Amino acid sequence: MRYLTAGESHGPQLTTILEGVPAGLTLLAEHINIDLARRQKGYGRGRRMQIEKDEVKILSGVRHGKTLGSPITLVVENRDWKHWTNIMGIEPLEDETEEVKRKVTRPRPGHADLNGAIKYGHRDMRNVLERSSARETTVRVAAGAVAKRILAELGIQVASHVVEIGGVKAEKLDYASLKELQEVTEQSPVRCFDPVAEKKMIEAIDMAKQKGDSIGGIVEVVVEGVPAGVGSYVHYDRKLDAKIAAAIVSINAFKGVEFGIGFEAARRFGSEVHDEIIWSKETGYTRKTNRLGGFEGGMTTGMPIVVRGVMKPIPTLYKPLMSVDIETKEPFAASIERSDSCAVPAASVVAEAVVAWEIAAAIVSQFGQDRMDLIAENVEKMRQYAKEF
Ligand SMILES: Cc1cc2nc3c(=O)[nH]c(=O)nc-3n(C[C@H](O)[C@H](O)[C@H](O)COP(=O)(O)O)c2cc1C
């Protein structure tokens, strides 16, 4: 399975084409719209999210609620487009004044503006920021929602939550089940399980906003029900943990990734890191602990997959850092685009989507490719085999 995305932040629409999604999967627009709405929520987001109410249109690859095996085209229109038809128009402009073009010449430190302009030779950095904007993650969430449908039909559940914002850490993480984690975090404005930390996170966001600043944080994705042995140790580009790591760091503003106890492993003895193997007739092989976050040798262990991603603070600041105007080479405060002060809660939904995609893609390629019914049968056989092994 693979997908492409296209579209500018203030262009007419965002598009994704998904190739290789198996036939026979139940798929409705509402499955995708639920996740699009989840991405738009979250304390700390700016006015753009109030303007946009994202809804998907499925334009190909689905008939009467079932996938056909052919490419699936998903589009999400930008409601704000009507205000940008000149600035972002496809046709050459008749009125070439700067006012009409909304040219950007003062790159924001931390964003793609300057490097993108140098790379593609754009003197107007709007040509860069319109695509480097995280608006693109809308259709990555749409793709992830399709992946989550595949996983759901295989009895695999995916959840995400926020474990840190602006230095405030969630301490209470003792959820009894993934369902409980989902129920609590869906009600939280910062998608946090710990109510004490939630309050402090909101305060930290308010404080950053007041100062014209931004803050980042850490999100966690948990996936339960993946059978052991998905991915591979035999070649570097088939290691599933590596693919997930790349997917996480490909999210705008994500700078780090860890599995299970992650970087903490560097500070412990091996005996305090590796998970002891146990066996019972009912469950087959499991681990006493899950410090490695569900991976050994690039393959799933059958334990929950636990992956965390670090999001840096958003680069656009209402009290901007200094930059250089590329026209005059004079120092200037960086440009201000309409912006969030914290998008960590929304980013956790994006992380959930990209992780779901990688896992679904690995399962589809390993267990049958073309048909949902055969994939489901093969996954079940694998579960049984692993138990009796
Ligand atoms: C959900 C989400 C929302 C974001 N919103 C903004 C924003 O409003 N303003 C901004 O400057 N950056 C925002 N970002 C981050 C930038 O898109 C990102 O920093 C930029 O593309 C440069 O890429 P890099 O940080 O990965 O190097 C957001 C990221 C995510 C995941």
Coordinates of C-alpha atoms and ligand atoms in Angstrom, one line a residue:
M1 CA 0.0 0.0 0.0
R2 CA 1.2 3.5 -0.7
Y3 CA -0.2 7.0 -1.0
L4 CA 0.5 10.4 -2.4
T5 CA -0.9 13.7 -1.1
A6 CA -1.3 16.9 -3.0
G7 CA -2.6 20.4 -2.4
E8 CA -1.7 23.8 -0.9
S9 CA -2.9 25.1 2.4
H10 CA -5.0 27.8 0.8
G11 CA -5.6 26.1 -2.5
P12 CA -8.9 24.7 -3.5
Q13 CA -8.5 21.3 -1.9
L14 CA -6.3 18.6 -0.5
T15 CA -6.1 15.3 -2.3
T16 CA -4.7 11.9 -1.5
I17 CA -4.6 8.8 -3.7
L18 CA -4.3 5.5 -1.9
E19 CA -3.0 2.6 -3.9
G20 CA -3.1 -1.1 -2.9
V21 CA -5.9 -0.9 -0.4
P22 CA -7.5 -4.4 -0.5
A23 CA -10.9 -5.1 -2.0
G24 CA -13.9 -5.8 0.2
L25 CA -13.2 -3.3 3.0
T26 CA -16.2 -1.5 4.3
L27 CA -15.5 2.2 3.9
L28 CA -17.8 5.2 4.2
A29 CA -17.1 8.9 4.3
E30 CA -18.2 9.0 7.9
H31 CA -15.3 6.7 9.0
I32 CA -12.9 9.3 7.7
N33 CA -14.8 12.4 8.9
I34 CA -14.6 11.2 12.5
D35 CA -10.8 11.4 12.4
L36 CA -10.8 14.7 10.4
A37 CA -12.9 16.3 13.1
R38 CA -10.6 14.9 15.8
R39 CA -7.6 16.5 14.1
Q40 CA -9.2 19.9 14.1
K41 CA -9.9 19.9 17.8
G42 CA -7.5 20.6 20.6
Y43 CA -6.8 23.5 22.9
G44 CA -4.2 25.9 21.5
R45 CA -5.3 25.9 17.9
G46 CA -5.8 29.1 15.9
R47 CA -8.7 30.6 14.0
R48 CA -8.1 28.6 10.8
M49 CA -9.5 25.5 12.4
Q50 CA -12.7 27.4 13.2
I51 CA -13.0 28.4 9.5
E52 CA -12.4 24.9 8.2
K53 CA -14.8 22.1 8.9
D54 CA -13.2 19.2 7.1
E55 CA -15.2 16.7 5.3
V56 CA -14.0 14.1 2.9
K57 CA -15.3 13.3 -0.6
I58 CA -14.5 9.8 -1.8
L59 CA -14.1 10.1 -5.6
S60 CA -12.9 6.6 -6.6
G61 CA -12.1 3.1 -5.5
V62 CA -15.3 2.5 -3.4
R63 CA -18.6 1.2 -4.7
H64 CA -21.7 0.7 -2.5
G65 CA -19.7 1.1 0.7
K66 CA -16.9 -1.4 -0.2
T67 CA -13.5 -0.9 -1.6
L68 CA -12.8 -2.2 -5.1
G69 CA -9.1 -2.8 -4.9
S70 CA -8.6 0.2 -7.3
P71 CA -7.0 3.5 -6.3
I72 CA -9.0 5.4 -3.7
T73 CA -9.1 9.2 -4.2
L74 CA -10.0 11.3 -1.2
V75 CA -10.4 15.0 -1.3
V76 CA -11.0 17.6 1.4
E77 CA -12.0 21.1 0.2
N78 CA -10.5 24.2 1.8
R79 CA -13.5 26.4 2.8
D80 CA -11.1 29.3 3.1
W81 CA -10.2 29.0 -0.6
K82 CA -12.9 31.5 -1.6
H83 CA -10.9 34.2 0.1
W84 CA -7.7 33.2 -1.6
T85 CA -8.8 32.7 -5.2
N86 CA -6.5 35.6 -6.4
I87 CA -3.6 35.0 -4.1
M88 CA -3.5 31.2 -4.9
G89 CA -5.1 31.3 -8.3
I90 CA -4.0 28.8 -10.9
E91 CA -4.2 31.3 -13.9
P92 CA -1.6 34.1 -14.3
L93 CA -2.6 37.2 -12.4
E94 CA -3.8 40.3 -14.3
D95 CA -3.2 42.5 -11.3
E96 CA 0.4 41.9 -10.3
T97 CA 0.6 44.2 -7.3
E98 CA 2.2 42.9 -4.1
E99 CA -1.0 43.4 -2.2
V100 CA -2.7 40.9 -4.5
K101 CA 0.1 38.4 -4.3
R102 CA 0.6 38.5 -0.5
K103 CA 4.3 37.9 -1.1
V104 CA 6.4 36.5 1.7
T105 CA 10.1 37.6 1.9
R106 CA 10.9 37.3 5.6
P107 CA 11.5 33.6 6.4
R108 CA 10.4 32.2 9.7
P109 CA 13.1 30.5 11.7
G110 CA 12.2 26.9 12.2
H111 CA 9.9 26.7 9.2
A112 CA 10.6 25.4 5.6
D113 CA 10.5 29.0 4.2
L114 CA 14.2 29.8 3.5
N115 CA 15.6 26.4 2.6
G116 CA 12.6 25.7 0.4
A117 CA 13.0 29.0 -1.4
I118 CA 16.7 28.4 -2.0
K119 CA 16.0 24.8 -3.2
Y120 CA 13.2 25.7 -5.7
G121 CA 14.4 29.2 -6.6
H122 CA 11.2 30.9 -5.2
R123 CA 11.6 34.6 -4.5
D124 CA 8.1 34.5 -2.9
M125 CA 8.2 32.2 0.0
R126 CA 4.4 31.7 -0.1
N127 CA 5.3 29.2 -2.8
V128 CA 7.0 27.2 -0.1
L129 CA 4.8 27.7 3.0
E130 CA 1.6 26.8 1.2
R131 CA 2.8 23.3 0.8
S132 CA 5.0 22.9 3.9
S133 CA 2.1 23.9 6.1
A134 CA 0.7 21.1 8.3
R135 CA -2.7 21.6 6.5
E136 CA -1.3 18.7 4.4
T137 CA -1.7 16.4 7.4
T138 CA -5.5 16.6 6.9
V139 CA -5.3 14.1 4.1
R140 CA -2.7 12.0 5.9
V141 CA -5.3 11.6 8.6
A142 CA -7.8 10.6 5.9
A143 CA -5.4 8.0 4.7
G144 CA -4.8 6.8 8.2
A145 CA -8.5 6.5 8.8
V146 CA -8.7 4.0 5.9
A147 CA -5.8 2.1 7.4
K148 CA -7.6 2.1 10.8
R149 CA -10.6 0.5 9.0
I150 CA -8.4 -2.3 7.8
L151 CA -6.9 -2.8 11.2
A152 CA -10.4 -2.7 12.9
E153 CA -11.6 -5.6 10.6
L154 CA -8.6 -7.5 11.9
G155 CA -9.3 -6.8 15.5
I156 CA -6.5 -4.3 15.9
Q157 CA -7.1 -1.1 17.9
V158 CA -5.2 2.2 17.6
A159 CA -5.2 5.0 20.2
S160 CA -3.2 8.1 20.8
H161 CA -2.8 10.6 23.6
V162 CA -0.7 13.5 24.7
V163 CA 1.9 12.7 27.5
E164 CA 3.7 16.1 27.7
I165 CA 3.1 19.7 26.7
G166 CA 5.5 22.6 27.4
G167 CA 7.4 20.6 30.1
V168 CA 4.2 19.4 31.9
K169 CA 4.2 15.6 32.1
A170 CA 1.2 13.3 32.4
E171 CA 2.0 11.2 35.5
K172 CA -1.1 9.2 35.7
L173 CA -1.0 6.6 32.9
D174 CA -2.7 3.7 34.5
Y175 CA -5.5 3.2 32.0
A176 CA -7.2 -0.2 32.4
S177 CA -7.8 -0.7 28.7
L178 CA -7.3 1.0 25.4
K179 CA -11.0 1.7 25.4
E180 CA -10.7 3.6 28.6
L181 CA -7.7 5.6 27.3
Q182 CA -9.7 6.5 24.2
E183 CA -12.9 7.5 26.1
V184 CA -11.0 9.7 28.6
T185 CA -8.7 11.4 26.0
E186 CA -11.4 12.1 23.5
Q187 CA -13.1 14.2 26.1
S188 CA -9.9 16.1 27.1
P189 CA -9.2 19.4 25.3
V190 CA -5.5 18.4 25.3
R191 CA -6.1 14.7 24.7
C192 CA -4.4 13.9 28.0
F193 CA -5.4 11.0 30.3
D194 CA -4.2 12.6 33.5
P195 CA -6.7 15.3 34.7
V196 CA -4.1 17.1 36.9
A197 CA -1.6 17.4 34.0
E198 CA -4.4 18.4 31.7
K199 CA -5.1 21.5 33.7
K200 CA -1.5 22.5 33.9
M201 CA -1.0 21.8 30.1
I202 CA -3.9 24.2 29.4
E203 CA -2.3 26.8 31.6
A204 CA 1.0 26.4 29.9
I205 CA -0.7 26.9 26.5
D206 CA -2.4 30.0 27.7
M207 CA 0.8 31.4 29.0
A208 CA 2.6 30.7 25.7
K209 CA -0.2 32.3 23.8
Q210 CA -0.2 35.4 26.0
K211 CA 3.5 35.8 25.4
G212 CA 3.0 35.5 21.6
D213 CA 5.1 32.3 21.8
S214 CA 4.5 28.6 21.1
I215 CA 5.1 25.2 22.9
G216 CA 5.6 21.6 21.8
G217 CA 5.3 18.3 23.5
I218 CA 5.2 14.5 23.3
V219 CA 2.5 12.3 21.9
E220 CA 2.1 8.5 22.3
V221 CA 0.4 6.0 20.0
V222 CA -0.6 2.6 21.3
V223 CA -1.7 -0.2 19.0
E224 CA -3.1 -3.5 20.4
G225 CA -3.8 -6.8 18.7
V226 CA -1.1 -6.9 16.1
P227 CA 0.1 -10.5 15.8
A228 CA 3.8 -11.4 16.4
G229 CA 6.1 -11.4 13.4
V230 CA 4.8 -8.5 11.4
G231 CA 7.7 -6.7 9.7
S232 CA 11.1 -8.4 9.2
Y233 CA 14.6 -8.7 10.4
V234 CA 16.0 -9.8 7.0
H235 CA 16.5 -6.4 5.4
Y236 CA 16.8 -2.8 6.6
D237 CA 13.9 -1.5 4.6
R238 CA 11.5 -4.2 5.8
K239 CA 11.9 -3.4 9.5
L240 CA 8.5 -2.2 10.7
D241 CA 9.8 -0.1 13.7
A242 CA 12.1 1.8 11.2
K243 CA 9.2 2.5 8.9
I244 CA 7.1 3.8 11.8
A245 CA 10.0 5.9 13.0
A246 CA 10.3 7.5 9.6
A247 CA 6.5 8.1 9.5
I248 CA 6.5 9.8 12.8
V249 CA 9.5 12.1 12.0
S250 CA 7.8 12.9 8.7
I251 CA 5.0 14.7 10.5
N252 CA 5.6 18.5 10.4
A253 CA 7.6 19.7 13.5
F254 CA 8.3 16.1 14.8
K255 CA 12.0 15.8 15.8
G256 CA 12.3 12.5 17.6
V257 CA 10.8 9.1 18.2
E258 CA 11.1 6.4 20.7
F259 CA 9.6 2.9 21.3
G260 CA 8.6 1.7 24.8
I261 CA 11.0 3.2 27.4
G262 CA 12.9 4.6 24.5
F263 CA 15.9 6.8 25.3
E264 CA 15.7 5.7 29.0
A265 CA 17.2 2.3 27.8
A266 CA 20.5 4.1 27.4
R267 CA 20.6 4.5 31.2
R268 CA 19.7 1.0 32.3
F269 CA 21.2 -2.5 32.5
G270 CA 20.1 -5.0 29.9
S271 CA 18.3 -6.9 32.6
E272 CA 16.2 -3.8 33.3
V273 CA 15.4 -3.3 29.6
H274 CA 14.6 -6.6 27.9
D275 CA 11.2 -8.2 28.4
E276 CA 11.2 -11.7 29.8
I277 CA 9.3 -14.2 27.7
I278 CA 6.5 -16.3 29.2
W279 CA 4.1 -18.9 27.7
S280 CA 0.6 -20.1 28.6
K281 CA -1.9 -22.3 26.8
E282 CA -4.5 -19.5 26.6
T283 CA -2.3 -16.7 25.4
G284 CA 0.7 -18.4 23.8
Y285 CA 4.0 -16.4 24.1
T286 CA 3.9 -13.0 25.8
R287 CA 6.3 -10.8 27.7
K288 CA 6.3 -10.1 31.4
T289 CA 6.8 -6.4 30.6
N290 CA 6.7 -4.3 27.5
R291 CA 9.7 -2.0 27.9
L292 CA 10.7 -2.4 24.2
G293 CA 7.3 -1.2 23.1
G294 CA 6.2 -4.2 21.0
F295 CA 9.3 -4.6 18.7
E296 CA 12.3 -7.0 18.6
G297 CA 14.3 -7.3 15.4
G298 CA 12.2 -5.0 13.3
M299 CA 9.2 -7.3 14.0
T300 CA 6.2 -7.1 16.3
T301 CA 6.3 -9.2 19.4
G302 CA 2.5 -9.4 19.8
M303 CA 2.7 -7.0 22.8
P304 CA 1.1 -3.6 22.4
I305 CA 3.1 -1.3 20.1
V306 CA 4.0 1.9 22.1
V307 CA 5.6 4.7 20.1
R308 CA 6.2 8.3 21.2
G309 CA 7.0 11.3 19.0
V310 CA 8.5 14.7 20.0
M311 CA 6.9 17.8 18.5
K312 CA 9.0 21.0 18.7
P313 CA 7.1 24.3 19.4
I314 CA 5.4 25.7 16.3
P315 CA 7.7 28.1 14.3
T316 CA 5.3 30.9 13.6
L317 CA 5.4 33.2 16.5
Y318 CA 3.1 36.2 17.1
K319 CA 6.1 37.8 18.7
P320 CA 8.5 36.8 15.9
L321 CA 12.2 36.0 16.1
M322 CA 14.5 38.0 14.0
S323 CA 15.1 37.0 10.4
V324 CA 16.4 38.6 7.2
D325 CA 14.4 40.0 4.4
I326 CA 15.6 38.2 1.3
E327 CA 14.9 41.2 -0.9
T328 CA 16.9 43.8 1.1
K329 CA 19.1 41.5 3.2
E330 CA 18.2 43.7 6.1
P331 CA 17.3 42.2 9.5
F332 CA 13.6 42.1 10.1
A333 CA 11.1 40.3 12.4
A334 CA 10.0 37.1 10.6
S335 CA 6.6 37.1 8.9
I336 CA 3.4 36.1 10.8
E337 CA 1.0 33.7 9.2
R338 CA -2.2 32.8 11.0
S339 CA -1.0 30.2 13.4
D340 CA -1.6 27.8 16.3
S341 CA 0.2 28.3 19.6
C342 CA 0.2 24.6 20.4
A343 CA -0.9 21.8 18.0
V344 CA 0.3 18.8 20.1
P345 CA -3.2 17.4 20.7
A346 CA -4.0 17.6 16.9
A347 CA -0.6 16.2 16.1
S348 CA -1.4 13.1 18.3
V349 CA -4.2 12.3 15.9
V350 CA -1.8 12.7 12.9
A351 CA 0.7 10.4 14.7
E352 CA -2.1 7.8 15.2
A353 CA -2.9 8.0 11.4
V354 CA 0.7 7.6 10.2
V355 CA 1.4 4.7 12.5
A356 CA -1.9 3.0 11.5
W357 CA -0.9 3.3 7.9
E358 CA 2.5 1.7 8.3
I359 CA 1.1 -1.2 10.3
A360 CA -1.8 -1.8 7.9
A361 CA 0.6 -1.6 4.9
A362 CA 2.9 -4.2 6.5
I363 CA 0.0 -6.5 7.3
V364 CA -1.5 -6.2 3.8
S365 CA 1.8 -7.0 2.1
Q366 CA 2.5 -9.9 4.4
F367 CA -0.9 -11.6 4.6
G368 CA -2.5 -11.5 1.2
Q369 CA -2.5 -8.1 -0.5
D370 CA -5.7 -8.1 -2.6
R371 CA -8.7 -9.2 -0.6
M372 CA -9.8 -8.3 2.9
D373 CA -11.4 -11.7 3.5
L374 CA -8.2 -13.6 2.7
I375 CA -6.0 -11.2 4.7
A376 CA -8.3 -11.6 7.7
E377 CA -8.2 -15.4 7.4
N378 CA -4.4 -15.4 7.1
V379 CA -3.9 -13.1 10.1
E380 CA -6.1 -15.4 12.2
K381 CA -4.1 -18.4 11.1
M382 CA -0.9 -16.5 12.1
R383 CA -2.3 -15.8 15.5
Q384 CA -3.2 -19.4 16.0
Y385 CA 0.2 -20.6 14.7
A386 CA 2.0 -18.3 17.0
K387 CA 0.1 -19.6 20.0
E388 CA 0.8 -23.2 19.2
F389 CA 4.4 -22.7 18.1
Ligands
LIG1 C1 -1.1 19.5 13.5 C2 0.0 20.5 13.2 C3 -0.3 21.9 13.1 C4 0.7 22.8 12.9 N1 0.4 24.1 12.9 C5 1.3 25.0 12.6 C6 1.0 26.4 12.6 O1 -0.1 26.8 12.8 N2 2.0 27.3 12.4 C7 3.3 26.9 12.2 O2 4.2 27.7 12.0 N3 3.7 25.6 12.2 C8 2.7 24.6 12.4 N4 3.1 23.3 12.4 C9 4.5 22.9 12.2 C10 5.0 23.2 10.8 O3 4.2 22.7 9.8 C11 6.5 22.7 10.7 O4 7.2 23.1 11.8 C12 7.1 23.1 9.4 O5 6.4 22.4 8.3 C13 8.6 22.9 9.2 O6 8.9 21.5 9.3 P1 9.8 20.9 10.5 O7 9.4 21.6 11.7 O8 9.4 19.4 10.5 O9 11.2 21.1 10.2 C14 2.1 22.4 12.7 C15 2.4 21.0 12.7 C16 1.4 20.1 13.0 C17 1.7 18.6 13.1

